[in-house]
Coordinates of C-alpha atoms and ligand atoms in Angstrom, one line a residue:
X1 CA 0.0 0.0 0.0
X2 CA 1.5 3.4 -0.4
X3 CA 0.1 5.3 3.3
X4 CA 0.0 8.9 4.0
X5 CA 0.8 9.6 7.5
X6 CA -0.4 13.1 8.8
X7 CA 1.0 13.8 11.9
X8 CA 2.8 16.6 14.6
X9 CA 6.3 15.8 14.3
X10 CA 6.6 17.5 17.9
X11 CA 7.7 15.3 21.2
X12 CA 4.6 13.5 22.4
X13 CA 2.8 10.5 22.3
X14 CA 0.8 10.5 19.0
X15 CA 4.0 11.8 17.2
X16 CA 5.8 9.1 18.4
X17 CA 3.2 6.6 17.7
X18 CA 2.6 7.8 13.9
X19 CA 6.4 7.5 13.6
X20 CA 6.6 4.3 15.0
X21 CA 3.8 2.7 13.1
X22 CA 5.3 4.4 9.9
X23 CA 8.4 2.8 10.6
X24 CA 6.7 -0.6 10.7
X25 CA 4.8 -0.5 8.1
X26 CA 7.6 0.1 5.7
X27 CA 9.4 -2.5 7.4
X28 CA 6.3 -4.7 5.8
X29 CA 7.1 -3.3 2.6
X30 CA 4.6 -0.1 2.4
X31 CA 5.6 3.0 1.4
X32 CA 5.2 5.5 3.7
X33 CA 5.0 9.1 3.2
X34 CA 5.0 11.7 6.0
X35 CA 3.2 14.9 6.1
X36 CA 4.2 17.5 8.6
X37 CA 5.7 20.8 8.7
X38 CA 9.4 19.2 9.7
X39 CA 10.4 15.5 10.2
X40 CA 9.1 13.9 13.0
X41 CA 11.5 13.6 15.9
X42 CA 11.9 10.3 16.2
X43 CA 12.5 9.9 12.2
X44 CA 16.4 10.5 12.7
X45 CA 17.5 8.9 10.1
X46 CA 17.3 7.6 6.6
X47 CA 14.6 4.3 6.2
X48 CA 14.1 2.6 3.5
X49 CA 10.2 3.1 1.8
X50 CA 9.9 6.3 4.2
X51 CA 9.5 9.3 2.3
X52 CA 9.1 12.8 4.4
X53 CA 7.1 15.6 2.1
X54 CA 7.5 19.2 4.0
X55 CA 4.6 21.2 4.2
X56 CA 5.6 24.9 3.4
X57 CA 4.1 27.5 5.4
X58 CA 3.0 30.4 2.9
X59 CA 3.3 34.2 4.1
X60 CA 2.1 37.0 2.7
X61 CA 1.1 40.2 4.8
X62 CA -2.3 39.8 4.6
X63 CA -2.0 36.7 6.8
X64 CA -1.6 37.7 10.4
X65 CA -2.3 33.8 11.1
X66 CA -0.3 31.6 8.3
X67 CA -2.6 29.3 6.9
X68 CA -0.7 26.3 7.8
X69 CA -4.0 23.5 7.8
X70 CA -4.9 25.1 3.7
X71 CA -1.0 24.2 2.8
X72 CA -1.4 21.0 4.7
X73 CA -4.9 20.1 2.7
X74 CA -3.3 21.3 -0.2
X75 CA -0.1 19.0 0.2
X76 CA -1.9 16.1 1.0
X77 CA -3.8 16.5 -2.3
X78 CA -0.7 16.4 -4.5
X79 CA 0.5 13.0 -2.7
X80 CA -2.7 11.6 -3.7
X81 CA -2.1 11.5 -7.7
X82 CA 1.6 12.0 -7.3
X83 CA 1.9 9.2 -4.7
X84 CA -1.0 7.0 -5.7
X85 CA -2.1 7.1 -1.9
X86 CA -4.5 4.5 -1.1
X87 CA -4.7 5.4 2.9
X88 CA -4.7 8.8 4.0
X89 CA -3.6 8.5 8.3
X90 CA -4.1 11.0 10.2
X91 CA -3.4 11.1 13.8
X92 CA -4.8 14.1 15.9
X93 CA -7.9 14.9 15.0
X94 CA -7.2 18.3 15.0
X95 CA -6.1 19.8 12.0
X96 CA -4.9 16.5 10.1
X97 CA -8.9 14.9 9.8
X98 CA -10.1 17.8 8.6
X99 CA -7.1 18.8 6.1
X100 CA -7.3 15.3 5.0
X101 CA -10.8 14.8 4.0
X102 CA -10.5 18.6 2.5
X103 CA -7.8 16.8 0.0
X104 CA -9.7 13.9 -0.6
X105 CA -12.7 16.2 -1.7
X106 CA -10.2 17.9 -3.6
X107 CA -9.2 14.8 -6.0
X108 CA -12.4 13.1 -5.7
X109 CA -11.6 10.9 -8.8
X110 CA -9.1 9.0 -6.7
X111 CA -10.2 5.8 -4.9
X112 CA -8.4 6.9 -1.2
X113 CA -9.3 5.8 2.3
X114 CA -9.0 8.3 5.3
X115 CA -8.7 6.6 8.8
X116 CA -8.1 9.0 12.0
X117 CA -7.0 8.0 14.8
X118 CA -8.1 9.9 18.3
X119 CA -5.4 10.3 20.9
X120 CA -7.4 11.7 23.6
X121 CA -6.5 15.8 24.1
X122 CA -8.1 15.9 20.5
X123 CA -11.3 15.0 21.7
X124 CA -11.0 15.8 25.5
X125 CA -9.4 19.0 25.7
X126 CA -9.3 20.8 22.2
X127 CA -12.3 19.1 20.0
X128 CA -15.0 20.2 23.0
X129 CA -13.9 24.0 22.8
X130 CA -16.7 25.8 20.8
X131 CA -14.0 27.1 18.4
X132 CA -13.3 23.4 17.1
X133 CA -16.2 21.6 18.0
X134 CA -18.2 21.5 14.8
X135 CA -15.5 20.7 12.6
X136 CA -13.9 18.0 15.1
X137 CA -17.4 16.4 14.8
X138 CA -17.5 16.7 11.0
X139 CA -14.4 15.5 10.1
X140 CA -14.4 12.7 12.5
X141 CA -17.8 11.8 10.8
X142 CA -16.5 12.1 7.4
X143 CA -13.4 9.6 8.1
X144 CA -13.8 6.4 6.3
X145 CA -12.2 4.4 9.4
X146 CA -11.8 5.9 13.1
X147 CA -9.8 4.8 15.8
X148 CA -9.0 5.1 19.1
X149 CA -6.1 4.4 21.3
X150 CA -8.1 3.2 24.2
X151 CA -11.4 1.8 25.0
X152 CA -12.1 4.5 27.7
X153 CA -11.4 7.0 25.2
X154 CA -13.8 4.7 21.9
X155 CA -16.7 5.4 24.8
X156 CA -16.2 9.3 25.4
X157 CA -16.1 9.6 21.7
X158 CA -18.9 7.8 21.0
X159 CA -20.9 9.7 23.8
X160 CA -19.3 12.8 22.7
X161 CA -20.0 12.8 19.1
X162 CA -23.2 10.4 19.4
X163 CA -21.7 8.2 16.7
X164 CA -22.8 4.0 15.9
X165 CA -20.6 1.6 18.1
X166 CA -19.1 0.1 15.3
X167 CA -17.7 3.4 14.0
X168 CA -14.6 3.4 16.3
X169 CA -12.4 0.8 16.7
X170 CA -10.2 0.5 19.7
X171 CA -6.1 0.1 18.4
X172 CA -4.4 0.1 21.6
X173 CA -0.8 2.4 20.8
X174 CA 2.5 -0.1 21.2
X175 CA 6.1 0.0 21.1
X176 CA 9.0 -2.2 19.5
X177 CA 9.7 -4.2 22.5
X178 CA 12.8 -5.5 20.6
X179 CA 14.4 -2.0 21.3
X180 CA 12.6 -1.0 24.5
X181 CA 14.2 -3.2 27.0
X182 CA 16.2 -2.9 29.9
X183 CA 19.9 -3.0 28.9
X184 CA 23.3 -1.9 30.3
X185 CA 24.5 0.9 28.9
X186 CA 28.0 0.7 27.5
X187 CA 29.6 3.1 30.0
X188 CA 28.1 3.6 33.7
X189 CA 25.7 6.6 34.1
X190 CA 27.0 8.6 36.7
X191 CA 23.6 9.3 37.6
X192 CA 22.8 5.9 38.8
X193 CA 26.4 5.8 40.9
X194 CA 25.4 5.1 44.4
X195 CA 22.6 3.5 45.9
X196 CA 19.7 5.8 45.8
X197 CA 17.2 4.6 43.7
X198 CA 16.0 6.2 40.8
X199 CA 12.6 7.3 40.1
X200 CA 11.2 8.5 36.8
X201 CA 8.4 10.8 34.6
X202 CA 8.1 11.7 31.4
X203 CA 5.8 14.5 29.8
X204 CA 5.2 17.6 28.6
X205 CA 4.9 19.3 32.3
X206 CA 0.9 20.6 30.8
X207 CA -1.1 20.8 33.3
X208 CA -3.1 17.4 32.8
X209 CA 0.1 15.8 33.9
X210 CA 0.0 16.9 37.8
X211 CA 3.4 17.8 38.0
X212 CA 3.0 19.0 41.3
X213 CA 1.6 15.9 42.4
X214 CA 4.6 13.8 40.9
X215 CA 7.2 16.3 43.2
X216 CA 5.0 15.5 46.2
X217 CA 4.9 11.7 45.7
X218 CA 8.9 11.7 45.1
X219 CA 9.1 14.0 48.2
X220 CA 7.3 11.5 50.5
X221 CA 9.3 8.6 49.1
X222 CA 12.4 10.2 49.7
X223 CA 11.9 10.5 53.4
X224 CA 11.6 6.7 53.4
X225 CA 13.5 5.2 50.7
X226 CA 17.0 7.4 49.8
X227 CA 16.3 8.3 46.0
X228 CA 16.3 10.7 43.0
X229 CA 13.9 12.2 40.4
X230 CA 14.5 12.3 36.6
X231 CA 12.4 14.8 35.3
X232 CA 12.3 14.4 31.5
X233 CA 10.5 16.3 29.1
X234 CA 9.8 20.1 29.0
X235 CA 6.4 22.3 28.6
X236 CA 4.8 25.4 30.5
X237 CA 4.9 23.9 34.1
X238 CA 8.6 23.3 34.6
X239 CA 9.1 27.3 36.2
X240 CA 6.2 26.0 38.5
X241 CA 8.0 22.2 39.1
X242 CA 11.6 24.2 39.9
X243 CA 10.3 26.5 42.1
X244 CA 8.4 23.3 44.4
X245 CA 11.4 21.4 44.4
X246 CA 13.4 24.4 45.5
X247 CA 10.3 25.0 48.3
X248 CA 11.1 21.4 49.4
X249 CA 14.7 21.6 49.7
X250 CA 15.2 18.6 47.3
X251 CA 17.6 20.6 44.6
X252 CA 19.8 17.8 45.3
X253 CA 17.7 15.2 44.4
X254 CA 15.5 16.4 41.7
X255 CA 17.3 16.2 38.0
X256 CA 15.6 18.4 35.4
X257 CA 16.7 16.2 32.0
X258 CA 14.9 18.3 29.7
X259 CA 13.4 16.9 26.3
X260 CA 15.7 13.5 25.8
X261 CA 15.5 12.1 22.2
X262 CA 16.8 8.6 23.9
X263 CA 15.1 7.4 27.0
X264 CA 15.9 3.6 26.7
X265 CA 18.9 4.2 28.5
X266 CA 17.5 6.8 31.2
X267 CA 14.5 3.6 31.8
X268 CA 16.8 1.6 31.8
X269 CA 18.7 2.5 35.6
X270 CA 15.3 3.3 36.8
X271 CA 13.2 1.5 39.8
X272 CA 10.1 3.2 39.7
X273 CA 7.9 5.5 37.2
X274 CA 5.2 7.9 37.8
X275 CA 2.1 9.5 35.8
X276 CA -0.2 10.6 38.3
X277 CA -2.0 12.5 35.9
X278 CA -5.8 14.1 36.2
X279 CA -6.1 11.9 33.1
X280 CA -4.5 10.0 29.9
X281 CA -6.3 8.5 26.9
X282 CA -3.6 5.8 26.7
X283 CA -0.2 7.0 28.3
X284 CA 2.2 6.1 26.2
X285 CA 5.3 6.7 28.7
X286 CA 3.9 4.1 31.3
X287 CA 3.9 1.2 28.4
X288 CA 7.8 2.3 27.3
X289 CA 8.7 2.1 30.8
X290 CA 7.4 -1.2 31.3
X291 CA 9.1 -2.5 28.5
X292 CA 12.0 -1.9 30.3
X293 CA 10.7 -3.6 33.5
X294 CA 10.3 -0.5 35.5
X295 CA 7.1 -0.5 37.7
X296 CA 4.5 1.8 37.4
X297 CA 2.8 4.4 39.9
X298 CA -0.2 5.7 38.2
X299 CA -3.8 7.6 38.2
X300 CA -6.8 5.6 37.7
X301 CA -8.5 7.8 35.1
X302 CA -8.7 8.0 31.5
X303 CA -7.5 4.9 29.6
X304 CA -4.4 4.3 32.4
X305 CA -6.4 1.3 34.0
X306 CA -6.4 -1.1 30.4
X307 CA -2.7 -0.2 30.3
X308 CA -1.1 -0.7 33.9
X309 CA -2.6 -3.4 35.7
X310 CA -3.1 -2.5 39.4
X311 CA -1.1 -4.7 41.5
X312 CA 0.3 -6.6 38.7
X313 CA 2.0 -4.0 36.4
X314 CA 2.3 -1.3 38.8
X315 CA -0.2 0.2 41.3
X316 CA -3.3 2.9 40.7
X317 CA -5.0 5.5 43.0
X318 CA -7.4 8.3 42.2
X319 CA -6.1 11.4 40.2
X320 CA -4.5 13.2 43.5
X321 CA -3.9 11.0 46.0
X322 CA -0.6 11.4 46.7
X323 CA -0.2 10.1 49.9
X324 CA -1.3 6.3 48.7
X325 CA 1.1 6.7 45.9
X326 CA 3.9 7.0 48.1
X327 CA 2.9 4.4 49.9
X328 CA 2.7 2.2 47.4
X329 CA 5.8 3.6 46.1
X330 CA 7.8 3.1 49.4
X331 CA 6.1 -0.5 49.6
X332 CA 7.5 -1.4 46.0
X333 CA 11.0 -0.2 46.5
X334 CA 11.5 -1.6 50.1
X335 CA 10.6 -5.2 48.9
X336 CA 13.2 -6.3 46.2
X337 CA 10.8 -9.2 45.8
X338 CA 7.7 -7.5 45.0
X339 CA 9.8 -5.3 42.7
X340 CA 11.3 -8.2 41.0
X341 CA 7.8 -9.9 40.4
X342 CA 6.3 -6.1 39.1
X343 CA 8.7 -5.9 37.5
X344 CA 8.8 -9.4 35.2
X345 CA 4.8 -9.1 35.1
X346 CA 5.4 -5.3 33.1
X347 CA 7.4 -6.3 30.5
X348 CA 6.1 -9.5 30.0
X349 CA 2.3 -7.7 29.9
X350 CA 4.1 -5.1 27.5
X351 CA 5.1 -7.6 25.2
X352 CA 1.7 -9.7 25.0
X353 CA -0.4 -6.9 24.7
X354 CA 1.3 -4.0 23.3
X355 CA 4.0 -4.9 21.0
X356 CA 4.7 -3.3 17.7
X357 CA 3.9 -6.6 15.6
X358 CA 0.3 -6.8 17.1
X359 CA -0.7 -4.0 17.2
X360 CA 0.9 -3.0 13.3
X361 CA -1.2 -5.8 12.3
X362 CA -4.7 -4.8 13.6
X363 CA -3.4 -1.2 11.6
X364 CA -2.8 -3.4 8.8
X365 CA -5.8 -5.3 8.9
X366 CA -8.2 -2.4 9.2
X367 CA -6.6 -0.5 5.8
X368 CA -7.3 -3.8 3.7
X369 CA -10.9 -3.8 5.8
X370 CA -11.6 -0.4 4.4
X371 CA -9.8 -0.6 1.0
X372 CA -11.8 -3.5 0.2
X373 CA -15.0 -2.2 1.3
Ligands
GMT621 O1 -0.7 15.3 26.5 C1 0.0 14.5 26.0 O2 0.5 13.6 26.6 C2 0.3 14.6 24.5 C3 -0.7 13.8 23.7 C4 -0.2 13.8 22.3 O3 -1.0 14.0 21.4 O4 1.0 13.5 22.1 O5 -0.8 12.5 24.3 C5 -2.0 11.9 24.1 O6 -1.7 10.8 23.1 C6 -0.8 9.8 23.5 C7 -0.6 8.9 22.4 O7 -1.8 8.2 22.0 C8 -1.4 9.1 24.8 O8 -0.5 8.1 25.2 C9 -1.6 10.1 25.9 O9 -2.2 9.5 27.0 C10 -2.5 11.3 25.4 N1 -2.5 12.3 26.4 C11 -3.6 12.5 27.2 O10 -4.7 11.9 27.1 C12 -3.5 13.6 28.2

């Protein structure tokens, strides 16, 4: 098949996942062609049957607001003929649905499927603000196939947009459990020297991501269990995370990594992870750090609950309950058998459930579905 992949090249989770299952799929001998307005981040190299097509952002001074989603539409519309594109994907619902079925309008002749796939803020945070709503609705309508990366977040569309059942599909996201593992890294990372143990989050510091709340659970920990925080990622709440940790007196123990193309490695030396969002369509990070056998310490909201099984993968507690997240924290890294068994339970549930050649194939599966149809 020759795919079209529309998707933000930024850091975050349906980035990474449109990358990844781009990268798959040409591994099965598709071509792939990405759409974007600069490679996607974790497309750092050359790959065969991957083809990156740069959407140029026109000015003229009439446009106080560049037009990006028209040069987008209009992009897309060229691969179709050019490319002979016979699936159009479009992760993020907002712009990339829209822009897509705009280009399909646009070369109606050609016989090309569009499939979005919702990743959760789409629908949650920025397709139920009046300015997007109608259009979110619309273009997730006029998709030929629709997805979702959890079944929490199939329902709240559903509701949401009052579609049929059988008009979202749940495709859980995945990763390559052949490279997410837990390995030694060639030399010794000074950051793991010593016998603190090392505790972990990943995000954009938005506000859905409690930043506070992971400070406070690493601060309670640390009275109990001598151990540091890796902070990695960056976003609007990292003056506000700096200036707790500083309140706290944990400067010492609190490492602000910044955005880290490679966290394999960073996973890799650590005991214990945390996402105590308000909520998370999927949460990406906590199935990557499973893959690399670290526990995880999560909020029971959202989609979290089908990804990290309480008690067996990790543990859960309501969005804000910080005290029983330390608990359970303290608990996990005070019993090195408890760990162990988490531990082995993570990554073998990672690689039954969410690995890449699964999931790729239910992708797979569904383009022939709607192709042939
Ligand atoms: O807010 C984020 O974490 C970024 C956002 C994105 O689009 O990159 O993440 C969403 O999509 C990810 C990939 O499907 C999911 O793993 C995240 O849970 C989801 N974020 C939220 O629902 C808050």
């Amino acid at each position: 098949m020759n795919i079209g992949i529309i998707c933000y090249p930024s850091y975050g989770g349906s980035g990474v996942v449109a990358t990844e299952l781009g990268k798959q799929l040409a591994n099965r001998d598709h071509k792939v062609h990405f759409v974007s307005y600069e490679p996607p981040f974790r497309l750092d190299q050359y790959y065969e049957n991957i083809y990156f097509h740069e959407v140029e952002i026109p000015s003229y001074p009439l446009f106080k607001y560049p037009p990006y989603s028209l040069a987008l539409a209009n992009k897309i519309s060229e691969l179709i003929s050019e490319e002979e594109l016979d699936i159009i994907h479009a992760h993020y619902a907002i712009p990339h649905s829209l822009c897509s079925y705009i280009a399909k309008e646009v070369k109606k002749e050609a016989d090309v499927k569009v499939v979005t796939t919702l990743h959760g803020t789409d629908i949650t945070l920025v397709g139920n603000q009046s300015s997007f709503e109608n259009i979110t609705k619309f273009s997730i309508e006029a998709s030929d196939g629709i997805t979702a990366v959890s079944e929490n977040l199939r329902e709240e569309t559903l509701e949401a947009f009052d579609l049929a059942e059988d008009r979202v599909r749940t495709i859980y996201n995945f990763v390559d459990t052949r490279e997410y593992m837990r390995t030694e890294p060639e030399e010794p990372l000074k950051l793991a020297s010593g016998e603190d143990k090392i505790i972990t989050h990943i995000s954009n510091f938005r506000d859905v991501k409690n930043i506070p709340d992971v400070i406070k659970i690493f601060a309670l920990i640390n009275k109990e269990v001598s151990s540091k925080l890796l902070l990695i990622g960056d976003g609007p709440n990292r003056h506000q995370a700096k200036d707790l940790v500083a309140k706290l007196n944990l400067e010492d123990k609190v490492y602000f990594l910044g955005k880290q193309d490679n966290i394999i490695p960073l996973l890799s030396i650590s005991d214990l992870f945390l996402l105590p969002s308000q909520k998370e369509s999927f949460g990406l990070v906590s199935v990557e750090a499973m893959a690399c056998k670290v526990p995880v310490i999560a909020s029971d909201a959202g989609g979290i609950p089908e990804v990290v099984l309480n008690e067996v993968t990790g543990f859960l507690a309501k969005p804000g309950a910080v005290k029983e997240m330390a608990k359970k924290g303290v608990e996990l890294l005070k019993n090195e058998e408890m760990h162990h068994e988490i531990a082995k339970n993570a990554r073998h549930w990672v690689v039954t459930k969410f690995s890449a050649e699964n999931i790729v194939d239910k992708y797979e599966a569904y383009y022939y579905e709607l192709i042939n149809n």
